[in-house]
Tab-separated table of C-alpha atoms in Angstrom:
chain	number	residue	atom	x	y	z
R	416	MET	CA	31.245	-2.875	2.024
R	417	ALA	CA	32.154	-5.334	4.786
R	418	ASN	CA	29.029	-5.247	6.898
R	419	LEU	CA	26.177	-7.628	6.228
R	420	PRO	CA	22.683	-6.223	5.774
R	421	ILE	CA	20.737	-6.495	9.011
R	422	LEU	CA	17.154	-7.668	9.150
R	423	LEU	CA	15.191	-6.610	12.222
R	424	ASP	CA	12.441	-9.167	12.409
R	425	TYR	CA	10.099	-11.269	14.547
R	426	TRP	CA	9.941	-14.976	13.874
R	427	PRO	CA	6.145	-15.487	13.417
R	428	SER	CA	5.648	-12.368	11.296
R	429	MET	CA	4.505	-13.192	7.772
R	430	PHE	CA	5.720	-9.705	6.838
R	431	GLY	CA	9.197	-10.364	8.183
R	432	MET	CA	9.191	-13.692	6.335
R	433	ARG	CA	8.715	-11.823	3.046
R	434	ALA	CA	12.002	-10.004	3.600
R	435	ARG	CA	13.757	-13.264	4.500
R	436	VAL	CA	12.511	-14.995	1.338
R	437	ALA	CA	13.488	-12.019	-0.818
R	438	LEU	CA	17.047	-11.880	0.530
R	439	ARG	CA	17.514	-15.637	0.165
R	440	GLU	CA	16.133	-15.590	-3.381
R	441	LYS	CA	18.939	-13.185	-4.222
R	442	GLY	CA	21.527	-15.250	-2.371
R	443	VAL	CA	22.234	-12.332	-0.039
R	444	GLU	CA	23.787	-13.205	3.283
R	445	PHE	CA	22.252	-11.200	6.100
R	446	GLU	CA	22.282	-10.873	9.855
R	447	TYR	CA	18.904	-11.802	11.343
R	448	ARG	CA	18.019	-10.002	14.569
R	449	GLU	CA	15.008	-11.057	16.595
R	450	GLU	CA	13.097	-8.116	18.096
R	451	ASP	CA	11.339	-8.198	21.443
R	452	PHE	CA	8.253	-5.991	21.147
R	453	SER	CA	8.108	-5.385	24.867
R	454	ASN	CA	11.634	-4.047	24.631
R	455	LYS	CA	12.272	-2.658	21.154
R	456	SER	CA	15.930	-2.262	20.271
R	457	PRO	CA	17.492	1.179	19.842
R	458	LEU	CA	18.283	0.259	16.251
R	459	LEU	CA	14.620	-0.508	15.519
R	460	LEU	CA	13.379	2.715	17.102
R	461	GLN	CA	16.020	4.698	15.276
R	462	SER	CA	15.470	2.972	11.932
R	463	ASN	CA	11.695	3.056	11.953
R	464	PRO	CA	10.688	5.958	14.181
R	465	ILE	CA	7.384	6.437	12.338
R	466	HIS	CA	5.864	2.988	12.740
R	467	LYS	CA	8.334	1.262	15.099
R	468	LYS	CA	7.517	-2.012	13.346
R	469	ILE	CA	9.387	-4.892	11.789
R	470	PRO	CA	10.638	-5.865	9.311
R	471	VAL	CA	13.330	-3.274	8.809
R	472	LEU	CA	16.233	-3.966	6.477
R	473	VAL	CA	19.320	-1.952	7.357
R	474	HIS	CA	21.651	-1.935	4.350
R	475	ASN	CA	24.852	0.090	4.342
R	476	GLY	CA	23.564	1.728	7.498
R	477	LYS	CA	20.338	2.920	5.854
R	478	PRO	CA	16.920	1.557	6.827
R	479	VAL	CA	14.158	0.330	4.509
R	480	CYS	CA	10.746	-0.185	6.152
R	481	GLU	CA	7.468	-1.873	5.200
R	482	SER	CA	7.770	-5.451	3.941
R	483	LEU	CA	6.669	-4.936	0.345
R	484	ASN	CA	9.018	-1.978	0.120
R	485	VAL	CA	11.828	-4.168	1.430
R	486	VAL	CA	11.066	-6.842	-1.184
R	487	GLN	CA	11.102	-4.248	-3.991
R	488	TYR	CA	14.286	-2.693	-2.653
R	489	VAL	CA	16.009	-6.101	-2.476
R	490	ASP	CA	15.015	-6.723	-6.103
R	491	GLU	CA	16.495	-3.398	-7.186
R	492	ALA	CA	19.625	-3.485	-5.026
R	493	TRP	CA	20.562	-7.000	-6.213
R	494	PRO	CA	19.197	-7.002	-9.758
R	495	GLU	CA	21.369	-9.714	-11.329
R	496	LYS	CA	19.761	-12.812	-9.865
R	497	ASN	CA	16.145	-14.017	-9.880
R	498	PRO	CA	14.253	-10.830	-10.814
R	499	PHE	CA	10.989	-10.586	-8.903
R	500	PHE	CA	9.139	-8.636	-11.604
R	501	PRO	CA	8.584	-9.110	-15.318
R	502	SER	CA	10.235	-6.502	-17.509
R	503	ASP	CA	7.109	-5.048	-19.116
R	504	PRO	CA	5.423	-2.158	-17.281
R	505	TYR	CA	1.941	-3.687	-17.487
R	506	GLY	CA	3.085	-7.003	-15.984
R	507	ARG	CA	4.854	-5.047	-13.253
R	508	ALA	CA	1.742	-3.019	-12.478
R	509	GLN	CA	-0.298	-6.215	-12.254
R	510	ALA	CA	2.215	-7.754	-9.840
R	511	ARG	CA	2.048	-4.651	-7.647
R	512	PHE	CA	-1.736	-4.724	-7.736
R	513	TRP	CA	-1.918	-8.303	-6.479
R	514	ALA	CA	0.617	-7.837	-3.715
R	515	ASP	CA	-1.371	-4.756	-2.676
R	516	PHE	CA	-4.535	-6.910	-2.715
R	517	VAL	CA	-2.870	-9.359	-0.351
R	518	ASP	CA	-1.987	-6.489	1.964
R	519	LYS	CA	-5.391	-4.795	1.754
R	520	LYS	CA	-7.802	-7.722	1.826
R	521	PHE	CA	-6.063	-10.866	2.910
R	522	THR	CA	-4.158	-9.496	5.905
R	523	ASP	CA	-7.132	-8.155	7.889
R	524	ALA	CA	-9.286	-11.155	7.082
R	525	GLN	CA	-6.695	-13.702	8.183
R	526	PHE	CA	-6.135	-11.888	11.485
R	527	LYS	CA	-9.819	-12.129	12.320
R	528	VAL	CA	-9.723	-15.857	11.627
R	529	TRP	CA	-6.937	-16.652	14.099
R	530	GLY	CA	-7.098	-13.652	16.401
R	531	LYS	CA	-10.812	-13.166	17.017
R	532	LYS	CA	-13.857	-15.183	17.953
R	533	GLY	CA	-17.621	-15.156	17.511
R	534	GLU	CA	-19.175	-12.889	14.896
R	535	GLU	CA	-15.946	-11.067	14.093
R	536	GLN	CA	-14.210	-14.353	13.401
R	537	GLU	CA	-17.090	-15.561	11.224
R	538	ALA	CA	-16.997	-12.359	9.209
R	539	GLY	CA	-13.221	-12.728	8.899
R	540	LYS	CA	-13.605	-16.299	7.709
R	541	ASN	CA	-16.013	-15.240	4.964
R	542	GLU	CA	-13.708	-12.434	3.847
R	543	PHE	CA	-10.756	-14.814	3.956
R	544	ILE	CA	-12.448	-17.429	1.798
R	545	GLU	CA	-13.546	-14.745	-0.667
R	546	ALA	CA	-9.981	-13.413	-0.889
R	547	VAL	CA	-8.567	-16.917	-1.320
R	548	LYS	CA	-10.944	-17.635	-4.187
R	549	ILE	CA	-10.036	-14.366	-5.916
R	550	LEU	CA	-6.346	-15.192	-5.568
R	551	GLU	CA	-6.882	-18.728	-6.823
R	552	SER	CA	-8.695	-17.353	-9.852
R	553	GLU	CA	-5.791	-14.977	-10.518
R	554	LEU	CA	-3.299	-17.838	-10.205
R	555	GLY	CA	-5.267	-19.909	-12.703
R	556	ASP	CA	-3.175	-22.731	-14.116
R	557	LYS	CA	0.138	-20.931	-13.784
R	558	PRO	CA	2.794	-22.584	-11.608
R	559	TYR	CA	3.383	-19.277	-9.855
R	560	PHE	CA	1.580	-15.934	-9.712
R	561	GLY	CA	4.536	-14.603	-11.681
R	562	GLY	CA	3.975	-17.195	-14.414
R	563	ASP	CA	6.838	-19.618	-14.898
R	564	SER	CA	9.000	-17.978	-12.291
R	565	PHE	CA	8.504	-17.355	-8.600
R	566	GLY	CA	8.151	-13.618	-8.102
R	567	TYR	CA	6.840	-10.625	-6.204
R	568	VAL	CA	3.257	-11.770	-5.691
R	569	ASP	CA	4.389	-15.265	-4.704
R	570	ILE	CA	6.734	-13.745	-2.116
R	571	SER	CA	3.994	-11.453	-0.778
R	572	LEU	CA	1.579	-14.345	-0.235
R	573	ILE	CA	3.566	-17.523	0.463
R	574	THR	CA	4.566	-16.422	3.943
R	575	PHE	CA	0.945	-16.671	5.087
R	576	SER	CA	1.070	-20.413	4.298
R	577	SER	CA	3.002	-20.982	7.531
R	578	TRP	CA	-0.180	-19.763	9.224
R	579	PHE	CA	-2.619	-21.946	7.248
R	580	GLN	CA	-2.731	-24.643	9.886
R	581	ALA	CA	-3.540	-22.010	12.528
R	582	TYR	CA	-6.331	-20.550	10.375
R	583	GLU	CA	-7.799	-24.016	9.861
R	584	LYS	CA	-7.597	-24.975	13.510
R	585	PHE	CA	-9.034	-21.780	14.981
R	586	GLY	CA	-11.373	-21.052	12.056
R	587	ASN	CA	-12.510	-24.637	11.915
R	588	PHE	CA	-12.401	-25.105	8.165
R	589	SER	CA	-10.184	-26.607	5.480
R	590	ILE	CA	-8.363	-24.251	3.149
R	591	GLU	CA	-7.620	-27.120	0.733
R	592	SER	CA	-11.314	-27.828	0.250
R	593	GLU	CA	-11.930	-24.144	-0.490
R	594	SER	CA	-8.933	-23.744	-2.709
R	595	PRO	CA	-6.975	-26.838	-3.761
R	596	LYS	CA	-4.990	-24.908	-6.379
R	597	LEU	CA	-3.691	-22.468	-3.805
R	598	ILE	CA	-2.552	-25.307	-1.551
R	599	ALA	CA	-0.815	-26.933	-4.529
R	600	TRP	CA	0.879	-23.607	-5.286
R	601	ALA	CA	2.002	-23.261	-1.655
R	602	LYS	CA	3.532	-26.757	-1.711
R	603	ARG	CA	5.337	-25.887	-4.939
R	604	CYS	CA	6.782	-22.739	-3.351
R	605	MET	CA	7.862	-24.607	-0.221
R	606	GLU	CA	10.130	-26.745	-2.424
R	607	LYS	CA	12.267	-23.662	-2.886
R	608	GLU	CA	15.022	-23.387	-0.338
R	609	SER	CA	14.547	-19.607	-0.006
R	610	VAL	CA	11.003	-20.280	1.196
R	611	SER	CA	11.491	-23.397	3.315
R	612	LYS	CA	14.404	-21.779	5.163
R	613	SER	CA	12.423	-18.601	5.855
R	614	LEU	CA	9.123	-19.962	7.151
R	615	PRO	CA	8.777	-21.380	10.662
R	616	ASP	CA	7.044	-24.732	11.267
R	617	SER	CA	3.270	-24.574	11.213
R	618	GLU	CA	3.082	-26.228	14.658
R	619	LYS	CA	5.107	-23.445	16.196
R	620	ILE	CA	2.741	-20.902	14.662
R	621	VAL	CA	-0.298	-22.799	15.951
R	622	ALA	CA	1.197	-22.760	19.453
R	623	TYR	CA	1.944	-19.045	19.118
R	624	ALA	CA	-1.610	-18.296	17.992
R	625	ALA	CA	-3.045	-20.450	20.793
R	626	GLU	CA	-1.051	-18.466	23.343
R	627	TYR	CA	-2.287	-15.188	21.860
R	628	ARG	CA	-5.879	-16.371	21.988
R	629	LYS	CA	-5.473	-17.519	25.573
R	630	ASN	CA	-4.118	-14.126	26.609
R	631	ASN	CA	-6.368	-11.891	24.532
R	632	LEU	CA	-9.725	-13.525	23.967
J	1224	MET	CA	1.347	3.485	-32.425
J	1225	ALA	CA	-1.817	5.372	-31.447
J	1226	GLU	CA	-2.137	5.378	-27.702
J	1227	GLU	CA	-5.515	5.192	-26.084
J	1228	VAL	CA	-5.482	6.393	-22.513
J	1229	ILE	CA	-8.704	6.555	-20.518
J	1230	LEU	CA	-9.028	7.618	-16.896
J	1231	LEU	CA	-12.094	6.567	-14.941
J	1232	ASP	CA	-12.240	9.089	-12.147
J	1233	PHE	CA	-14.360	11.107	-9.718
J	1234	TRP	CA	-13.633	14.824	-9.613
J	1235	PRO	CA	-13.164	15.312	-5.813
J	1236	SER	CA	-10.990	12.207	-5.366
J	1237	MET	CA	-7.511	13.075	-4.124
J	1238	PHE	CA	-6.467	9.664	-5.424
J	1239	GLY	CA	-7.762	10.345	-8.935
J	1240	MET	CA	-5.960	13.683	-8.806
J	1241	ARG	CA	-2.650	11.843	-8.457
J	1242	THR	CA	-3.129	10.045	-11.759
J	1243	ARG	CA	-4.314	13.209	-13.493
J	1244	ILE	CA	-1.176	15.030	-12.340
J	1245	ALA	CA	1.126	12.178	-13.359
J	1246	LEU	CA	-0.370	12.053	-16.866
J	1247	GLU	CA	-0.169	15.839	-17.209
J	1248	GLU	CA	3.451	15.818	-16.012
J	1249	LYS	CA	4.218	13.439	-18.874
J	1250	ASN	CA	2.107	15.397	-21.383
J	1251	VAL	CA	0.002	12.324	-22.072
J	1252	LYS	CA	-3.333	13.025	-23.713
J	1253	PHE	CA	-6.112	11.160	-21.950
J	1254	ASP	CA	-9.846	10.741	-22.082
J	1255	TYR	CA	-11.190	11.729	-18.637
J	1256	ARG	CA	-14.422	9.916	-17.809
J	1257	GLU	CA	-16.360	11.060	-14.771
J	1258	GLN	CA	-17.826	8.171	-12.792
J	1259	ASP	CA	-20.949	8.069	-10.648
J	1260	LEU	CA	-19.834	6.056	-7.637
J	1261	TRP	CA	-23.425	5.454	-6.564
J	1262	ASN	CA	-24.331	3.999	-9.935
J	1263	LYS	CA	-21.164	2.324	-11.133
J	1264	SER	CA	-20.710	2.054	-14.876
J	1265	PRO	CA	-20.216	-1.268	-16.677
J	1266	ILE	CA	-16.734	-0.192	-17.727
J	1267	LEU	CA	-15.690	0.514	-14.136
J	1268	LEU	CA	-17.026	-2.823	-12.917
J	1269	GLU	CA	-15.347	-4.623	-15.808
J	1270	MET	CA	-11.980	-2.878	-15.447
J	1271	ASN	CA	-11.763	-3.036	-11.637
J	1272	PRO	CA	-13.850	-6.051	-10.631
J	1273	VAL	CA	-11.823	-6.655	-7.474
J	1274	HIS	CA	-12.204	-3.256	-5.779
J	1275	LYS	CA	-14.769	-1.469	-8.021
J	1276	LYS	CA	-13.029	1.825	-7.225
J	1277	ILE	CA	-11.605	4.780	-9.072
J	1278	PRO	CA	-9.198	5.830	-10.370
J	1279	VAL	CA	-8.769	3.241	-13.120
J	1280	LEU	CA	-6.252	3.930	-15.844
J	1281	ILE	CA	-7.045	2.099	-19.063
J	1282	HIS	CA	-4.097	2.027	-21.449
J	1283	ASN	CA	-4.753	0.502	-24.859
J	1284	GLY	CA	-7.640	-1.421	-23.360
J	1285	LYS	CA	-5.770	-2.776	-20.327
J	1286	PRO	CA	-6.609	-1.561	-16.827
J	1287	VAL	CA	-4.185	-0.451	-14.127
J	1288	CYS	CA	-5.772	0.068	-10.701
J	1289	GLU	CA	-4.646	1.825	-7.499
J	1290	SER	CA	-3.318	5.372	-7.800
J	1291	LEU	CA	0.223	4.808	-6.508
J	1292	ILE	CA	0.610	1.814	-8.819
J	1293	GLN	CA	-0.688	3.959	-11.691
J	1294	MET	CA	1.942	6.609	-10.934
J	1295	GLU	CA	4.725	4.067	-11.136
J	1296	TYR	CA	3.257	2.602	-14.332
J	1297	ILE	CA	2.997	6.034	-15.955
J	1298	ASP	CA	6.602	6.735	-14.978
J	1299	GLU	CA	7.747	3.500	-16.621
J	1300	VAL	CA	5.659	3.723	-19.793
J	1301	TRP	CA	6.496	7.393	-20.517
J	1302	PRO	CA	10.027	7.670	-19.195
J	1303	SER	CA	11.243	10.414	-21.485
J	1304	LYS	CA	9.931	13.397	-19.553
J	1305	THR	CA	10.411	14.297	-15.867
J	1306	PRO	CA	10.853	11.048	-13.867
J	1307	LEU	CA	8.451	10.814	-10.959
J	1308	LEU	CA	10.601	8.384	-8.996
J	1309	PRO	CA	14.358	8.558	-8.422
J	1310	SER	CA	16.546	5.863	-9.971
J	1311	ASP	CA	18.512	4.983	-6.834
J	1312	PRO	CA	16.962	1.960	-5.042
J	1313	TYR	CA	17.263	3.462	-1.569
J	1314	GLN	CA	15.668	6.754	-2.578
J	1315	ARG	CA	12.902	4.893	-4.385
J	1316	ALA	CA	12.235	2.900	-1.208
J	1317	GLN	CA	12.036	6.152	0.739
J	1318	ALA	CA	9.583	7.662	-1.736
J	1319	LYS	CA	7.409	4.553	-1.608
J	1320	PHE	CA	7.524	4.537	2.177
J	1321	TRP	CA	6.105	8.047	2.282
J	1322	GLY	CA	3.521	7.282	-0.399
J	1323	ASP	CA	2.401	4.332	1.716
J	1324	PHE	CA	2.381	6.508	4.864
J	1325	ILE	CA	0.158	9.057	3.151
J	1326	ASP	CA	-2.182	6.304	1.985
J	1327	LYS	CA	-2.399	4.696	5.413
J	1328	LYS	CA	-2.740	7.801	7.539
J	1329	VAL	CA	-4.016	10.950	5.864
J	1330	TYR	CA	-7.402	9.970	4.445
J	1331	GLY	CA	-8.635	8.089	7.519
J	1332	SER	CA	-7.962	10.872	9.984
J	1333	ALA	CA	-9.151	13.608	7.623
J	1334	ARG	CA	-12.408	11.804	7.088
J	1335	LEU	CA	-13.179	11.985	10.788
J	1336	ILE	CA	-12.870	15.764	10.592
J	1337	TRP	CA	-15.695	16.195	8.106
J	1338	GLY	CA	-17.478	12.910	8.643
J	1339	ALA	CA	-17.651	12.456	12.405
J	1340	LYS	CA	-18.825	14.319	15.473
J	1341	GLY	CA	-17.844	14.716	19.118
J	1342	GLU	CA	-14.934	12.665	20.404
J	1343	GLU	CA	-14.274	10.877	17.114
J	1344	HIS	CA	-14.092	14.205	15.299
J	1345	GLU	CA	-11.702	15.648	17.890
J	1346	ALA	CA	-9.518	12.552	17.778
J	1347	GLY	CA	-9.440	12.700	13.965
J	1348	LYS	CA	-8.456	16.348	14.027
J	1349	LYS	CA	-5.649	15.733	16.501
J	1350	GLU	CA	-4.316	12.761	14.541
J	1351	PHE	CA	-4.550	14.662	11.243
J	1352	ILE	CA	-2.489	17.544	12.589
J	1353	GLU	CA	0.101	15.132	13.961
J	1354	ILE	CA	0.338	13.386	10.599
J	1355	LEU	CA	0.748	16.671	8.734
J	1356	LYS	CA	3.487	17.669	11.174
J	1357	THR	CA	5.269	14.387	10.510
J	1358	LEU	CA	5.071	15.077	6.783
J	1359	GLU	CA	6.218	18.654	7.284
J	1360	SER	CA	9.192	17.385	9.267
J	1361	GLU	CA	10.049	14.965	6.434
J	1362	LEU	CA	9.814	17.833	3.933
J	1363	GLY	CA	12.187	19.921	6.042
J	1364	ASP	CA	13.690	22.749	4.067
J	1365	LYS	CA	13.507	20.958	0.733
J	1366	THR	CA	11.596	22.510	-2.142
J	1367	TYR	CA	9.735	19.283	-2.740
J	1368	PHE	CA	9.631	15.954	-0.893
J	1369	GLY	CA	12.008	14.496	-3.460
J	1370	GLY	CA	14.430	17.408	-3.137
J	1371	GLU	CA	14.739	19.821	-6.022
J	1372	THR	CA	12.340	17.993	-8.310
J	1373	PHE	CA	8.593	17.518	-8.020
J	1374	GLY	CA	7.811	13.817	-7.826
J	1375	TYR	CA	6.018	10.807	-6.442
J	1376	VAL	CA	5.524	11.883	-2.814
J	1377	ASP	CA	4.498	15.418	-3.793
J	1378	ILE	CA	1.928	13.979	-6.194
J	1379	ALA	CA	0.718	11.476	-3.570
J	1380	LEU	CA	-0.031	14.296	-1.133
J	1381	ILE	CA	-0.951	17.422	-3.089
J	1382	GLY	CA	-4.505	16.304	-3.959
J	1383	PHE	CA	-5.406	16.566	-0.276
J	1384	TYR	CA	-4.614	20.280	-0.475
J	1385	SER	CA	-7.810	20.866	-2.432
J	1386	TRP	CA	-9.604	19.517	0.638
J	1387	PHE	CA	-7.746	21.644	3.193
J	1388	GLU	CA	-10.283	24.459	3.173
J	1389	ALA	CA	-13.034	21.925	3.860
J	1390	TYR	CA	-11.029	20.370	6.711
J	1391	GLU	CA	-10.408	23.817	8.182
J	1392	LYS	CA	-14.071	24.742	7.972
J	1393	PHE	CA	-15.396	21.512	9.470
J	1394	GLY	CA	-12.525	21.190	11.929
J	1395	ASN	CA	-12.510	24.827	12.915
J	1396	PHE	CA	-8.758	25.237	12.775
J	1397	SER	CA	-6.068	26.670	10.554
J	1398	ILE	CA	-3.719	24.233	8.834
J	1399	GLU	CA	-1.313	27.061	7.991
J	1400	ALA	CA	-0.992	27.935	11.673
J	1401	GLU	CA	-0.067	24.313	12.420
J	1402	CYS	CA	2.076	23.600	9.364
J	1403	PRO	CA	3.249	26.733	7.586
J	1404	LYS	CA	6.031	24.971	5.660
J	1405	LEU	CA	3.618	22.421	4.297
J	1406	ILE	CA	1.282	25.158	3.085
J	1407	ALA	CA	4.227	26.906	1.450
J	1408	TRP	CA	5.096	23.625	-0.281
J	1409	ALA	CA	1.493	23.201	-1.446
J	1410	LYS	CA	1.406	26.704	-2.880
J	1411	ARG	CA	4.611	25.937	-4.766
J	1412	CYS	CA	3.070	22.778	-6.192
J	1413	VAL	CA	-0.163	24.380	-7.372
J	1414	LYS	CA	1.887	26.775	-9.481
J	1415	ARG	CA	2.772	23.791	-11.683
J	1416	GLU	CA	0.455	23.461	-14.645
J	1417	SER	CA	-0.037	19.714	-14.105
J	1418	VAL	CA	-1.315	20.364	-10.587
J	1419	ALA	CA	-3.368	23.466	-11.382
J	1420	LYS	CA	-5.119	21.523	-14.153
J	1421	SER	CA	-5.806	18.513	-11.951
J	1422	LEU	CA	-7.075	19.922	-8.663
J	1423	PRO	CA	-10.621	21.205	-8.326
J	1424	GLY	CA	-11.144	24.541	-6.544
J	1425	SER	CA	-11.263	24.387	-2.746
J	1426	GLU	CA	-14.646	26.126	-2.716
J	1427	LYS	CA	-16.131	23.455	-4.917
J	1428	ILE	CA	-14.880	20.745	-2.527
J	1429	THR	CA	-16.161	22.567	0.540
J	1430	LYS	CA	-19.605	22.952	-1.091
J	1431	PHE	CA	-19.569	19.281	-2.019
J	1432	VAL	CA	-18.972	17.903	1.510
J	1433	PRO	CA	-22.584	18.199	2.767
J	1434	GLU	CA	-23.779	16.488	-0.403
J	1435	LEU	CA	-21.183	13.733	0.098
J	1436	LYS	CA	-22.264	13.238	3.694
J	1437	GLU	CA	-25.840	12.848	2.560
J	1438	LYS	CA	-24.853	10.289	-0.069
J	1439	LEU	CA	-22.865	8.358	2.507
J	1440	GLY	CA	-25.686	8.519	5.000
J	1441	ILE	CA	-23.708	10.561	7.527
J	1442	GLU	CA	-25.413	13.304	9.492
């Protein structure tokens, strides 16, 4: 099949970043297409008519939506290299649980930290710190959430690290003092080319968040 | 090796129903343990310390939480009978997309039908109908969401059918009038033993709603 997979994405999206990391982990060449939300492309609207959101991976003309779905699909479509999951069903279920935790608890909390102010932001900060501590406890002394190898949970969470500086600046706290192990883990992950190539600079994210706050708060 | 399978559950939960159905589909014997969500048991708090929710599947002492994750786990551990998920990566992604859609959209809007009043209730009702129509459109003329075989998406959704009578009563509308194909699909599903065994009667759910509202502190 001659055509490259296409990734419909948006540069600051930590969800889009997951798809980028996943594809690069597998050594898959892909065409990255930046979406403009004020002017969504026909391909996006056609590929994700239900949610109209990024990321969308279009592979062999067929769309896969929702970032964790995309990561799982990439693992299954290119199974030979760097498997994202352990082979035992229990380990796999645990990995899914933790990625789901990131989506359910971490996502909302982190948005309140950078995207809100006042009481809402304070509440978000508390939820965020709680979630971070739970994740740190789950990581324990392992190099990665997946154990010795970088895997599904690592991919689901590492993309938020590009936003850490923004959380700290707008939330006025230090993530490292709350969770040094998580920061160490993030630095370890950033040494991987698949990660460092897929995450934008923290300063760019801070500027992006500042602009959002200026326009919305 | 003797398998020990325990399910911590709550009888009206459409999420718990998913796991019950999946286990029944695989003919797995399990110990069903009813939980009191307003007085959570030590085993629930120990096995799901993060969310403290049901259902929790405990297999040989190890917990698996979150109903969709449990379905996938059950499919992998007991692969010999009817697979719940297709083997093709693209079709699996599609099934998971719809499972995620159901999780994100159905419960929230449905809850406003029985749990809210006035504008919120009306908005919930409207959204719920729209969501069901989207699902009905995805079903199309297929026998089941997965095609010819009953599977993951069917199981993800069918538990809500036991609540339809309650939604209709509190929402004052007919789901069949809005989504006849979906009702036909549901009736097909409840003919399966795994589903019939796992869903409580609609009347029981409808009677339970006022009690639930009281427990939740909703008027």
